[in-house]
GROMACS .gro file of C-alpha atoms in nm:
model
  419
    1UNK     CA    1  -3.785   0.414   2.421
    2UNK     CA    2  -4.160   0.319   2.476
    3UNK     CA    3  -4.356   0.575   2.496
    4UNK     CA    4  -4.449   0.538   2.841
    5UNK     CA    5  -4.078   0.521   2.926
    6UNK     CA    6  -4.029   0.898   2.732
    7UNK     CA    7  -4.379   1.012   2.958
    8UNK     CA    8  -4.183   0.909   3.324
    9UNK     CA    9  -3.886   1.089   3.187
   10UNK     CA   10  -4.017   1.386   3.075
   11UNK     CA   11  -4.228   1.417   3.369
   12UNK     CA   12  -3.915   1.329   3.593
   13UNK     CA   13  -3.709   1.588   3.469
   14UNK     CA   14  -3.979   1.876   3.506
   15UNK     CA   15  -3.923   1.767   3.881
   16UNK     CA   16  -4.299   1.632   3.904
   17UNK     CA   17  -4.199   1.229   3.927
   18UNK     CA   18  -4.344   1.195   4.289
   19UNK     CA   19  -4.552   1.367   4.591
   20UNK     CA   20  -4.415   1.764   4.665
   21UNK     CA   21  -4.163   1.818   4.976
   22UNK     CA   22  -4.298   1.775   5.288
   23UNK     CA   23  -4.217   2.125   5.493
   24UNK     CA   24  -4.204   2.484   5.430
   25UNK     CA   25  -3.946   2.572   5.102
   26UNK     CA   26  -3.656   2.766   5.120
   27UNK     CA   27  -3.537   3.038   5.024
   28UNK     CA   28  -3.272   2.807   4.835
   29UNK     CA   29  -3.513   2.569   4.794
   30UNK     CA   30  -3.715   2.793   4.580
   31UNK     CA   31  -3.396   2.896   4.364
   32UNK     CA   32  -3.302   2.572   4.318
   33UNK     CA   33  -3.672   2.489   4.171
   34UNK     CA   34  -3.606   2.749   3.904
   35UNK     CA   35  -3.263   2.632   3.811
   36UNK     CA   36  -3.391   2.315   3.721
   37UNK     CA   37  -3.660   2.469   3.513
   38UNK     CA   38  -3.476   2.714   3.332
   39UNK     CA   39  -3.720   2.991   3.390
   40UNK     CA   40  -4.039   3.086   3.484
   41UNK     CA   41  -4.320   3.229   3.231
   42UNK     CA   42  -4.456   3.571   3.320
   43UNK     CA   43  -4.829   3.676   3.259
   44UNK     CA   44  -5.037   3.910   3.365
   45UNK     CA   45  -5.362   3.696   3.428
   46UNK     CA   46  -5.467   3.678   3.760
   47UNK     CA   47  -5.780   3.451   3.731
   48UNK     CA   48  -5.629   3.196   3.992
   49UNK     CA   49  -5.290   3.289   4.045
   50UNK     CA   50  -5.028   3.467   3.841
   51UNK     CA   51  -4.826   3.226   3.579
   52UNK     CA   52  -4.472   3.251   3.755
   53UNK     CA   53  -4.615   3.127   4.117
   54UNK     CA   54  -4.775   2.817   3.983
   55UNK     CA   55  -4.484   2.569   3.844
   56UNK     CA   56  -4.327   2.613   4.215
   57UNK     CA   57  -4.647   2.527   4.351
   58UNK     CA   58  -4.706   2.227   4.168
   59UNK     CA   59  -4.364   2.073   4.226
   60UNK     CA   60  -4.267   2.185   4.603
   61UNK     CA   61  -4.624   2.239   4.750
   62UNK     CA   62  -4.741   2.537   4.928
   63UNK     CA   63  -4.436   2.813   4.980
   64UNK     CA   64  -4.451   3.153   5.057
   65UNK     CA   65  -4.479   3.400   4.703
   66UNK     CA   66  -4.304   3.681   4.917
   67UNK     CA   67  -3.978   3.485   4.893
   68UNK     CA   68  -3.932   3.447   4.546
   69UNK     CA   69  -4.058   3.782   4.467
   70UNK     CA   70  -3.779   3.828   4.662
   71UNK     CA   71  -3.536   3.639   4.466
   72UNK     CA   72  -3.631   3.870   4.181
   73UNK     CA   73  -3.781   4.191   4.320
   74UNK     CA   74  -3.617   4.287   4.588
   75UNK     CA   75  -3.759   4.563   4.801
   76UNK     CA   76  -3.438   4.674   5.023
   77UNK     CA   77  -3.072   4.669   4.959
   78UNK     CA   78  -3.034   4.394   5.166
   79UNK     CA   79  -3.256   4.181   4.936
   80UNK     CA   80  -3.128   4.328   4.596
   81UNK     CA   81  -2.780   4.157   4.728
   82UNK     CA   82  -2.926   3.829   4.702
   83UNK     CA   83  -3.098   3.826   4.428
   84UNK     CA   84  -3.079   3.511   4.195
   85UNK     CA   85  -3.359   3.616   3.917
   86UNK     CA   86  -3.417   3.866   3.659
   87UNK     CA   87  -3.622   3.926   3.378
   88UNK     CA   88  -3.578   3.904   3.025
   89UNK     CA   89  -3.812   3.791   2.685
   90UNK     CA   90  -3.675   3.345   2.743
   91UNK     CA   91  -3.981   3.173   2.649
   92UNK     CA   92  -4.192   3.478   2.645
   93UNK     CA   93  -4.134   3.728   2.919
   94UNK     CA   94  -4.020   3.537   3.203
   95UNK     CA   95  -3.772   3.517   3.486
   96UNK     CA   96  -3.440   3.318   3.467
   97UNK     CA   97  -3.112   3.302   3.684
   98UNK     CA   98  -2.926   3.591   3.695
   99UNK     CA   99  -2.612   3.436   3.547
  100UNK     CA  100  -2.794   3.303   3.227
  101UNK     CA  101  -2.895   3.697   3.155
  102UNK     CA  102  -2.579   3.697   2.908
  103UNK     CA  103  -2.674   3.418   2.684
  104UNK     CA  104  -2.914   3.563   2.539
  105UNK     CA  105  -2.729   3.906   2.390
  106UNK     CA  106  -2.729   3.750   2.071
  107UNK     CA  107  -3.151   3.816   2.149
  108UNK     CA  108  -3.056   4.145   2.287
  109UNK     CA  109  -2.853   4.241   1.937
  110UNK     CA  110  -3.104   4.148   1.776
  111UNK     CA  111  -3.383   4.345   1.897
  112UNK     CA  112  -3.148   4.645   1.856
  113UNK     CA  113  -3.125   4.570   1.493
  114UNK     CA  114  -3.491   4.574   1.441
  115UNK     CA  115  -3.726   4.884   1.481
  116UNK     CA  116  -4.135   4.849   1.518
  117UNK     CA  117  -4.409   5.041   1.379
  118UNK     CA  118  -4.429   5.141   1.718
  119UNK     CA  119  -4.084   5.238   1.781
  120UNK     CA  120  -4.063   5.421   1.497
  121UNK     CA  121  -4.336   5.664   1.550
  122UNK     CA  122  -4.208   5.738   1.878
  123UNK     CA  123  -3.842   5.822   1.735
  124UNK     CA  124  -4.061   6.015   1.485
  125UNK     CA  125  -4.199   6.220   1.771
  126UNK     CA  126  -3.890   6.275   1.979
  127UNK     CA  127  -3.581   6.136   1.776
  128UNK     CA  128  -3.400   6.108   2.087
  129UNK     CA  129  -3.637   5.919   2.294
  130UNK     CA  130  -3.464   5.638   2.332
  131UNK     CA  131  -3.165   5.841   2.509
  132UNK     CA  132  -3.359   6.073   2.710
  133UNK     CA  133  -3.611   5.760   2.860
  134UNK     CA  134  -3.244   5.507   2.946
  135UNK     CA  135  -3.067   5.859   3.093
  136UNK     CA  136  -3.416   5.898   3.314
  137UNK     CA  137  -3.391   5.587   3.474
  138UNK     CA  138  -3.031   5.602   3.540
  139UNK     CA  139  -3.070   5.909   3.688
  140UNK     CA  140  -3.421   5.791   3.904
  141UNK     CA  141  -3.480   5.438   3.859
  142UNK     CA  142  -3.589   5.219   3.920
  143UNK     CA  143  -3.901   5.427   3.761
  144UNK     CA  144  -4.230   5.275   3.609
  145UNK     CA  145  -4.255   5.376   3.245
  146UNK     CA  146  -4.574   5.660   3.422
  147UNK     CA  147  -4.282   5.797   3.620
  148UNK     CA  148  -4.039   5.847   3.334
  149UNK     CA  149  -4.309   6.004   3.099
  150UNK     CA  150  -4.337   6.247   3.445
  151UNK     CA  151  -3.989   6.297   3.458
  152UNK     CA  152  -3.897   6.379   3.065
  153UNK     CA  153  -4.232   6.619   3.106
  154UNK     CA  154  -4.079   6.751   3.372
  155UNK     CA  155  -3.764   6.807   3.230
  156UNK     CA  156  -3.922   6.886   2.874
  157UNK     CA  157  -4.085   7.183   2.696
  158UNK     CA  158  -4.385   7.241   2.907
  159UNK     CA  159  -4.592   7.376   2.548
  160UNK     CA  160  -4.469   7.045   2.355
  161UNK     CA  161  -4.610   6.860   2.666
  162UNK     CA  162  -4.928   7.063   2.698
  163UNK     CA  163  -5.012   6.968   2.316
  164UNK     CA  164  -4.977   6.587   2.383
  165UNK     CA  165  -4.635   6.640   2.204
  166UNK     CA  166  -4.312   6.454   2.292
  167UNK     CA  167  -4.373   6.271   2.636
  168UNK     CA  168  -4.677   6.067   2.493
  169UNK     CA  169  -4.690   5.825   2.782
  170UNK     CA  170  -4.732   5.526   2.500
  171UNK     CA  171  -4.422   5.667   2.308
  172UNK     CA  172  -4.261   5.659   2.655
  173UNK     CA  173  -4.366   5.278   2.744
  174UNK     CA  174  -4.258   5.160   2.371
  175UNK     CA  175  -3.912   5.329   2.411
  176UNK     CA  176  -3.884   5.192   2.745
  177UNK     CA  177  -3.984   4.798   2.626
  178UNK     CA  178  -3.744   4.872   2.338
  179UNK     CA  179  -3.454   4.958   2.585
  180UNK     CA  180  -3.541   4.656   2.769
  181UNK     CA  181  -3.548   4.380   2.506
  182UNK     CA  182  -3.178   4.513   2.389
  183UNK     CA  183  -3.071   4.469   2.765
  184UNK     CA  184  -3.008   4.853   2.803
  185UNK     CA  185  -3.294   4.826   3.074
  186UNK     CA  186  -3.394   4.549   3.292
  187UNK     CA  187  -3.619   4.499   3.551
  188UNK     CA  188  -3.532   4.688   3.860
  189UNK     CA  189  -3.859   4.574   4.020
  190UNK     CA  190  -4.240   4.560   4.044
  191UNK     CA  191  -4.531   4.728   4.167
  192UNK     CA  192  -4.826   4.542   4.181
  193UNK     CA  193  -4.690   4.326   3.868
  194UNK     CA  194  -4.624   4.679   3.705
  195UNK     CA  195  -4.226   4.661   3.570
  196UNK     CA  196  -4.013   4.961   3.700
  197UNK     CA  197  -3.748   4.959   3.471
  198UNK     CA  198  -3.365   4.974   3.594
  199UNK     CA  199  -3.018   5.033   3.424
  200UNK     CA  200  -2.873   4.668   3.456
  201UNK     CA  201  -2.528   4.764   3.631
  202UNK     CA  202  -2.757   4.813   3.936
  203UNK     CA  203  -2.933   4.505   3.879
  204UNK     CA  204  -2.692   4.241   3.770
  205UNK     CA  205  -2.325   4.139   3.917
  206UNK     CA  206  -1.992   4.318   3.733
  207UNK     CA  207  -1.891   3.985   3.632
  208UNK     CA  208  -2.226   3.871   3.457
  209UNK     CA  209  -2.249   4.215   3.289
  210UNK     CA  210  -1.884   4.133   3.163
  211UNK     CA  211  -1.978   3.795   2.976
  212UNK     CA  212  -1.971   3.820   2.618
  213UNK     CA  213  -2.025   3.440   2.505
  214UNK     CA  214  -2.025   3.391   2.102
  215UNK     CA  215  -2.373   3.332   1.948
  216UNK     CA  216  -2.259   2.947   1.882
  217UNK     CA  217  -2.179   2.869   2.272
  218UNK     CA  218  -2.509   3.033   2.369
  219UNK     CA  219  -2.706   2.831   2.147
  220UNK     CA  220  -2.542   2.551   2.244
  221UNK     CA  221  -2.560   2.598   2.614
  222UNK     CA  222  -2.967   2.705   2.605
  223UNK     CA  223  -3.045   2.359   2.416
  224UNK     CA  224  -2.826   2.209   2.698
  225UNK     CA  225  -3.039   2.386   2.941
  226UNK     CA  226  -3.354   2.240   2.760
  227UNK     CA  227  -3.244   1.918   2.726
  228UNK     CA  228  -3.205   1.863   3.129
  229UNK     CA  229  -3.534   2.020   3.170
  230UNK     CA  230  -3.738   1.776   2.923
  231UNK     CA  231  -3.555   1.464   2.963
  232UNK     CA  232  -3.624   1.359   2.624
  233UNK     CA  233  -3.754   1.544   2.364
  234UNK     CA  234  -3.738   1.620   1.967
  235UNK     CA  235  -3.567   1.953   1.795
  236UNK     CA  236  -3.876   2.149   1.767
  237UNK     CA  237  -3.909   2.102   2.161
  238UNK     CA  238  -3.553   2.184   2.249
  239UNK     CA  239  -3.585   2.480   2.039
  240UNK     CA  240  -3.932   2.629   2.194
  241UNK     CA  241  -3.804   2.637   2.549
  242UNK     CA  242  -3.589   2.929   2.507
  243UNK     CA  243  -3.719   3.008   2.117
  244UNK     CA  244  -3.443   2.950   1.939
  245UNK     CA  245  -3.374   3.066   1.564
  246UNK     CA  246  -3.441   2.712   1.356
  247UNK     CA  247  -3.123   2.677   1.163
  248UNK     CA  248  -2.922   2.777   1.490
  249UNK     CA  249  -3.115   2.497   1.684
  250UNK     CA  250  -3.087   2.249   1.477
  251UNK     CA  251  -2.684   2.316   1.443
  252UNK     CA  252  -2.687   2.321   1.824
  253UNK     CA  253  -2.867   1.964   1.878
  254UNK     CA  254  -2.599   1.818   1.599
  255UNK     CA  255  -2.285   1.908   1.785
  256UNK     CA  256  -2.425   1.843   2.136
  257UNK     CA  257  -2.486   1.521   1.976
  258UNK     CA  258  -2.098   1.495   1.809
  259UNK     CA  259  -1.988   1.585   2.183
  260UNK     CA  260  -2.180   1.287   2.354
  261UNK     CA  261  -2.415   1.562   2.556
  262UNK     CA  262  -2.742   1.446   2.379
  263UNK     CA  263  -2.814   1.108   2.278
  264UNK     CA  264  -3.025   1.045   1.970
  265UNK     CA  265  -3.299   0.758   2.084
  266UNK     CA  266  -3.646   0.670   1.874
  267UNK     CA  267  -3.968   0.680   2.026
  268UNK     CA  268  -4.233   0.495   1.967
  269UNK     CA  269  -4.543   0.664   1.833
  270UNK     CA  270  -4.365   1.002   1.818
  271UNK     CA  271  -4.248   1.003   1.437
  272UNK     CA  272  -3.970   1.258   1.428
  273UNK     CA  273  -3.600   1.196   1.582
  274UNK     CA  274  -3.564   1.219   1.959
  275UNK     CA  275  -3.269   1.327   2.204
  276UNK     CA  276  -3.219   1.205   2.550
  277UNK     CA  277  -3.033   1.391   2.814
  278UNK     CA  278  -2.786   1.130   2.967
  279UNK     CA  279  -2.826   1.274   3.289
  280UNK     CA  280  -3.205   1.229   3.279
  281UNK     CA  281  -3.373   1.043   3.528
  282UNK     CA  282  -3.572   0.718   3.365
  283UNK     CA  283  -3.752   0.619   3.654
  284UNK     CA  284  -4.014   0.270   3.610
  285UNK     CA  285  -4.276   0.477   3.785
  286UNK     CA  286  -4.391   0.772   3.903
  287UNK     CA  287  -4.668   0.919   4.146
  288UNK     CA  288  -4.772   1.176   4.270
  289UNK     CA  289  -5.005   1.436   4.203
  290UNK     CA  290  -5.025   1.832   4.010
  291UNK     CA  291  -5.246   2.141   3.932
  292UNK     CA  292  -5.039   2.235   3.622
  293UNK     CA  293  -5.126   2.611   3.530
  294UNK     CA  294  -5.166   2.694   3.107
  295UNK     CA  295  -4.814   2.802   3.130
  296UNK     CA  296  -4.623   2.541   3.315
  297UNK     CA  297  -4.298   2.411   3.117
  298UNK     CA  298  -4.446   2.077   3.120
  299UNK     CA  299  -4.745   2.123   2.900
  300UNK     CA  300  -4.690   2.532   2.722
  301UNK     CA  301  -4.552   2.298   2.384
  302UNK     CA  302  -4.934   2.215   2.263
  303UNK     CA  303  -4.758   1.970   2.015
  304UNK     CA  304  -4.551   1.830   2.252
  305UNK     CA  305  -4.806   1.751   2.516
  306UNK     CA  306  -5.044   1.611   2.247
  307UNK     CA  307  -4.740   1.373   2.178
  308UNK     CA  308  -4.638   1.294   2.531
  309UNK     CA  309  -4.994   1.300   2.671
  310UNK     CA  310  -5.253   1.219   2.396
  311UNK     CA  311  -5.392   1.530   2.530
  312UNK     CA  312  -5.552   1.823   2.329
  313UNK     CA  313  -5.445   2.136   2.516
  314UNK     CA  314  -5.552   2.511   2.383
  315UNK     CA  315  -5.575   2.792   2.702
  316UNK     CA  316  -5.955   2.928   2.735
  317UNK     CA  317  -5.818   3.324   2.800
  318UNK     CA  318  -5.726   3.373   2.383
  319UNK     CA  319  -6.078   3.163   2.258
  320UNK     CA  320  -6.386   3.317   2.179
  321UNK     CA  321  -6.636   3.252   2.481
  322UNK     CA  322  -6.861   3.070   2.240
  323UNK     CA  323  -6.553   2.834   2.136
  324UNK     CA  324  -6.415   2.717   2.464
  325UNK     CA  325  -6.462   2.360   2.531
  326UNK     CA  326  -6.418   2.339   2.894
  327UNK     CA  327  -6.353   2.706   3.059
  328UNK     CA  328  -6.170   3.037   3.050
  329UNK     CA  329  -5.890   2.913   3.263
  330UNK     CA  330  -5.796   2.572   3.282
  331UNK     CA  331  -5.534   2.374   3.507
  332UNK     CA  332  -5.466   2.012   3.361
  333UNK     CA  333  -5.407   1.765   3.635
  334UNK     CA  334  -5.126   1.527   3.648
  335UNK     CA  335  -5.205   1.224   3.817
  336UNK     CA  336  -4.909   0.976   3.842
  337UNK     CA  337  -4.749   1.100   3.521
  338UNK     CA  338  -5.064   1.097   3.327
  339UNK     CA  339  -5.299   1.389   3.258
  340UNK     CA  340  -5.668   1.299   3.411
  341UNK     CA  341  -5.860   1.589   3.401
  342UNK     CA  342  -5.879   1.923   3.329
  343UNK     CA  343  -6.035   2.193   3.587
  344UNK     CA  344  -6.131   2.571   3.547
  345UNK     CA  345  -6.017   2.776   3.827
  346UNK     CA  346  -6.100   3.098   3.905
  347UNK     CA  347  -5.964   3.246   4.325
  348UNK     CA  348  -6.287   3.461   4.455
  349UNK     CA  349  -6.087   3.660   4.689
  350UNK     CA  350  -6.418   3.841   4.738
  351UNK     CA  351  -6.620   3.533   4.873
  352UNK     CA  352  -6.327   3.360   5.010
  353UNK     CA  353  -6.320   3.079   4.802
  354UNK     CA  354  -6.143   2.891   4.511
  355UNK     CA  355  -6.438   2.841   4.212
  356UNK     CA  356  -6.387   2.557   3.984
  357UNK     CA  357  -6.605   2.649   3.727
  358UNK     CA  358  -6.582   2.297   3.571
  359UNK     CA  359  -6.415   1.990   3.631
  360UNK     CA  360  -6.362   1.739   3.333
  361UNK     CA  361  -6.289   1.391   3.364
  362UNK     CA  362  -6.006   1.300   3.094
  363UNK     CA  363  -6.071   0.898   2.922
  364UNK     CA  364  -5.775   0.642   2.777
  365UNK     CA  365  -5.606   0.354   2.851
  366UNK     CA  366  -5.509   0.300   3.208
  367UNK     CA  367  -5.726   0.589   3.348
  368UNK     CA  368  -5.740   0.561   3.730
  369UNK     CA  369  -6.108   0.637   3.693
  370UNK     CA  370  -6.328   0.877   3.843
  371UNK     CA  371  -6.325   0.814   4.241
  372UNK     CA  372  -5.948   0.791   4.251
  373UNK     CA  373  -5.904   1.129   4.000
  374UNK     CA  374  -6.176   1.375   4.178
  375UNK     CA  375  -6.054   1.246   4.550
  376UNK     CA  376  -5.667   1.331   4.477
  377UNK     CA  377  -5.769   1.658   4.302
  378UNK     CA  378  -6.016   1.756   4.617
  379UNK     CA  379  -5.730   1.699   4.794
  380UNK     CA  380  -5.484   1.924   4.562
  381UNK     CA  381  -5.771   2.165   4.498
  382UNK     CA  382  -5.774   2.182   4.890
  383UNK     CA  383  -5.406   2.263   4.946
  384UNK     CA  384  -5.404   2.552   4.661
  385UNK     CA  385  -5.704   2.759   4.841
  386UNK     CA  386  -5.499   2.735   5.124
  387UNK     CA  387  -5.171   2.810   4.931
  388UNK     CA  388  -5.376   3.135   4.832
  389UNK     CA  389  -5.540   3.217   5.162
  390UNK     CA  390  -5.912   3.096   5.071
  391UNK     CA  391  -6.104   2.929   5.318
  392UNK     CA  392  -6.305   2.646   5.051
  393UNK     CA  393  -6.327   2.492   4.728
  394UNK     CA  394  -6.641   2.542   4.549
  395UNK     CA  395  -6.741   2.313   4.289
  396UNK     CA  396  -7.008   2.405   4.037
  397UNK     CA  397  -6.984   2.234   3.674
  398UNK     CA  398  -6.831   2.007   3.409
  399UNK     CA  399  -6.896   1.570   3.427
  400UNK     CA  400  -6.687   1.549   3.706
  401UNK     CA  401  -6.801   1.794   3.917
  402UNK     CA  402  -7.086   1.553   4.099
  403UNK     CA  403  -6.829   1.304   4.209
  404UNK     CA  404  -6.546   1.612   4.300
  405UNK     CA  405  -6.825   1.798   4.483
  406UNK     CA  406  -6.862   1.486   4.688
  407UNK     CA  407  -6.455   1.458   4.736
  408UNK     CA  408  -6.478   1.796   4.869
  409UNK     CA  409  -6.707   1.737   5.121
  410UNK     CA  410  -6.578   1.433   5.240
  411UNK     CA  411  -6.230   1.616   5.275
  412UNK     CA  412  -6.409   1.908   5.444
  413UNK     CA  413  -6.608   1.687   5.743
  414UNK     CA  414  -6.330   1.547   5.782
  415UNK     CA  415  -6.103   1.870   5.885
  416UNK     CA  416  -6.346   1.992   6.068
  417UNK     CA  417  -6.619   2.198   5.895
  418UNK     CA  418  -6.393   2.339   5.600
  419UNK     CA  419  -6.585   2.376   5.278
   0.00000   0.00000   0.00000
């Protein structure tokens, strides 16, 4: 494959090979968007919007964040029978289909085998911590880790509690992560983007709780699952999408291979063996345009991006202030399968407005140039401040920001006034 053949088919399998779906998403519509992903990254970073809402937005337009919250956190019983998501460490923390939950027990053992710094001066404090916090929140959940520290305090010796003694709210938190991570907790569901912690036979179906599958068919499903969602890609990327154990991975990719379900292609320019998903799309071109957030699937492989893209990607939020080279949040844009600029957003929900504290024009070969890049990202930056109820873009630094200001107010006379 050329390498501009492996770009179109990466960027056609992340579901970003032409303009977003006209109308409002679905419900199933919204589902379906995460299937094809895999998962969605959690964070807690609420610059411009949080991590998980972004990848939808980029590949279905605007949709309404209530609905997949939905999917995940349901609020009434009526909505905790439909839900399709829950949470568990995939990439990092993140959200995945509920019926993938089991294939990653072989995670789940493994985090019971291991025990923290942190865990273990909390089982130092209260050896049975880790019984007391799960029996809390099957008793109460779903319960923020706050409300179990009340409850064990509650239920505890009132002088061991006065003294700071064994319902430490941190001890509480670390036994409740711990819990979670070995799938004897999950996420029941959240409070603003605070987890309240739930025993899992409330959360998840009888018959996913039943599946056992061996360590070897997990492995070799999850690089399956990768492989659809990247198109084409090398080991090392297979492997980070669900971060896989090395040895495991590799064994994976070789019998997927044996079994015809991955098929070994060169790249050019890429220098390491490839795979190709037969069922991956290998369009001849693609268009379209995308604000992709640090954590999209697309671009959260630094080496793979640098490969695919010939772009240089490190997120502004864990550099020094002094060290960042273009802003403390920054959305690469995808232009037509290529990566054209890069623009720090920030949402001003005070002002009303969606910042772009710089805009950055990106160079290469068979760059659309600047008039064509900072009019279809007006246009994009226009739609997201709507997406997030804020009533203009405002444009105030970076080499592209003369020419995007301009885009912006062309955009705006032309609707009327909007800014």
């Amino acid at each position: 494959m050329s390498a501009a053949q492996a770009r179109r088919t990466a960027v056609a399998a992340q579901g970003l090979a032409g303009p977003a779906r006209r109308g409002r998403p679905t419900r199933g519509t919204l589902d379906a968007g995460v299937r094809r992903l895999g998962l969605l990254q959690l964070d807690s970073v609420n610059v411009a919007v949080r991590a998980h809402y972004a990848p939808l937005f980029s590949r279905l337009g605007p949709y309404d964040r209530d609905a997949l919250d939905a999917l995940a956190w349901p609020r009434t019983r009526a909505e905790g029978r439909r839900r399709t998501l829950v949470e568990y460490w995939v990439h990092e923390a993140s959200l995945l289909p509920v019926e993938d939950w089991p294939l990653f027990r072989w995670r789940m053992r493994d985090n019971s085998a291991r025990t923290s710094r942190w865990l273990g001066a909390a089982l130092d404090h209260r050896p049975d911590v880790l019984d007391a916090v799960h029996d809390a929140v099957a008793q109460h959940g779903p319960l923020e880790a706050s409300e179990v520290a009340e409850v064990l305090g509650d239920a505890g010796d009132r002088r061991a509690r006065a003294y700071g003694g064994w319902w430490q709210r941190s001890d509480v938190k670390v036994a409740c992560e711990h819990l979670f991570a070995t799938g004897a907790l999950t996420t029941g569901t959240r409070r603003g983007f605070r987890r309240a912690y739930e025993v899992p036979e409330r959360v998840l179906p009888a018959d996913v709780l039943a599946r056992e599958p061996a360590r070897e068919e997990a492995m070799r499903a999850l690089t399956r699952h990768a492989a659809g969602a990247l198109g084409v890609a090398t080991e090392p990327d297979l492997r980070d999408y669900f971060r896989l154990p090395p040895g495991e991975s590799q064994a994976a990719v070789a019998e997927l291979v044996d079994a015809g379900e991955l098929v070994p292609v060169e790249v050019e320019g890429w220098g390491a063996p490839a795979y190709l998903s037969p069922d991956a799309p290998r369009p001849r071109r693609v268009t379209g345009q995308a604000l992709l957030a640090p954590f999209d699937p697309l671009i959260w492989f630094r080496a793979r991006t640098l490969r695919l893209f010939d772009f240089h990607y490190r997120i502004g939020i864990y550099t020094p202030a002094e060290k960042r080279t273009h802003g403390y949040y920054v959305f690469p844009f995808l232009l037509d399968g290529r990566l054209v600029a890069r623009v720090d957003l920030k949402a001003d929900r005070v002002a009303g407005v969606l910042r772009v504290p710089g805009a950055f024009l990106e160079g290469g070969r068979d760059h659309p140039g600047e008039a064509r890049v900072a009019d279809a990202l007006a246009a994009e930056l226009a739609t997201m401040a709507g997406w997030l109820g804020l009533e203009g873009v405002v444009v105030e630094g970076g080499d592209l920001a003369p020419a995007l200001s301009q885009a912006v107010k062309a955009q705006a006379d032309n609707v009327g006034g909007w800014t």
